[in-house]
XYZ file of C-alpha atoms in Angstrom:
84
model
C -107.522 -84.518 -25.045
C -105.716 -80.999 -25.761
C -106.249 -77.868 -25.439
C -105.081 -74.661 -26.460
C -105.093 -71.129 -26.125
C -103.045 -68.529 -28.486
C -100.281 -71.438 -29.601
C -100.568 -72.798 -26.622
C -101.309 -76.389 -25.932
C -101.674 -78.648 -23.214
C -103.427 -81.990 -22.010
C -106.790 -80.972 -20.339
C -109.677 -83.706 -19.649
C -110.221 -87.168 -20.921
C -110.276 -88.659 -24.342
C -112.601 -89.291 -26.855
C -113.733 -91.144 -29.329
C -116.689 -92.798 -31.673
C -119.948 -92.177 -30.864
C -119.582 -90.019 -27.274
C -121.010 -86.574 -26.980
C -118.417 -83.449 -25.971
C -120.523 -80.279 -24.332
C -119.157 -77.049 -24.114
C -120.687 -74.660 -21.723
C -119.481 -71.045 -20.342
C -120.584 -70.250 -17.059
C -120.714 -66.599 -17.453
C -121.547 -66.123 -13.326
C -117.476 -67.940 -12.904
C -116.852 -66.396 -16.729
C -115.371 -70.260 -17.136
C -115.367 -72.767 -19.935
C -116.286 -76.505 -19.036
C -116.548 -79.314 -21.036
C -119.223 -82.394 -20.486
C -118.325 -85.867 -21.807
C -121.628 -88.113 -22.381
C -123.392 -86.013 -19.281
C -120.820 -85.883 -16.874
C -118.639 -82.839 -16.509
C -114.914 -83.438 -16.894
C -112.955 -81.399 -13.389
C -111.122 -78.437 -14.202
C -112.143 -75.390 -15.622
C -111.389 -75.509 -19.314
C -110.139 -71.465 -19.086
C -111.291 -68.507 -17.201
C -112.104 -65.557 -18.952
C -110.759 -61.874 -18.457
C -113.140 -59.919 -16.799
C -112.877 -57.933 -19.767
C -114.654 -60.095 -22.105
C -117.973 -59.592 -19.768
C -121.122 -58.912 -22.174
C -119.169 -59.720 -25.525
C -120.822 -62.100 -28.196
C -119.324 -65.690 -27.912
C -119.329 -67.815 -31.136
C -118.367 -71.588 -30.829
C -116.092 -73.288 -33.082
C -114.389 -76.632 -33.618
C -110.802 -77.220 -33.790
C -109.620 -80.594 -34.743
C -107.044 -83.112 -36.623
C -107.735 -86.138 -37.976
C -112.023 -86.220 -36.478
C -114.758 -86.660 -37.995
C -117.912 -84.763 -36.030
C -121.120 -83.723 -35.906
C -122.493 -80.128 -34.281
C -125.905 -80.142 -32.295
C -127.298 -76.971 -30.760
C -130.318 -77.950 -29.606
C -129.416 -81.017 -27.794
C -129.970 -83.537 -30.283
C -126.785 -84.425 -30.875
C -126.771 -86.800 -28.060
C -125.520 -84.624 -25.002
C -128.562 -84.711 -22.431
C -130.704 -81.061 -22.236
C -128.307 -79.109 -19.534
C -130.191 -78.154 -16.650
C -130.464 -74.409 -15.169
């Protein structure tokens, strides 16, 4: 997979395919964005948020190329419910 920020693209995490459930989480204590694939955390922080953004609203979005996806905000999309 690839992550991007400000037009910079770099390899991150694992490949994914049909029927994989990818979950994105923001750890507000560590100010880090992490991903999970099929309920298992992908090692390493995808992004770290500057302290400047503490308290700002975050809006989810999906950027993809040549893929079909569905979005679920209630845990019904195949990813296990998050604990904590």
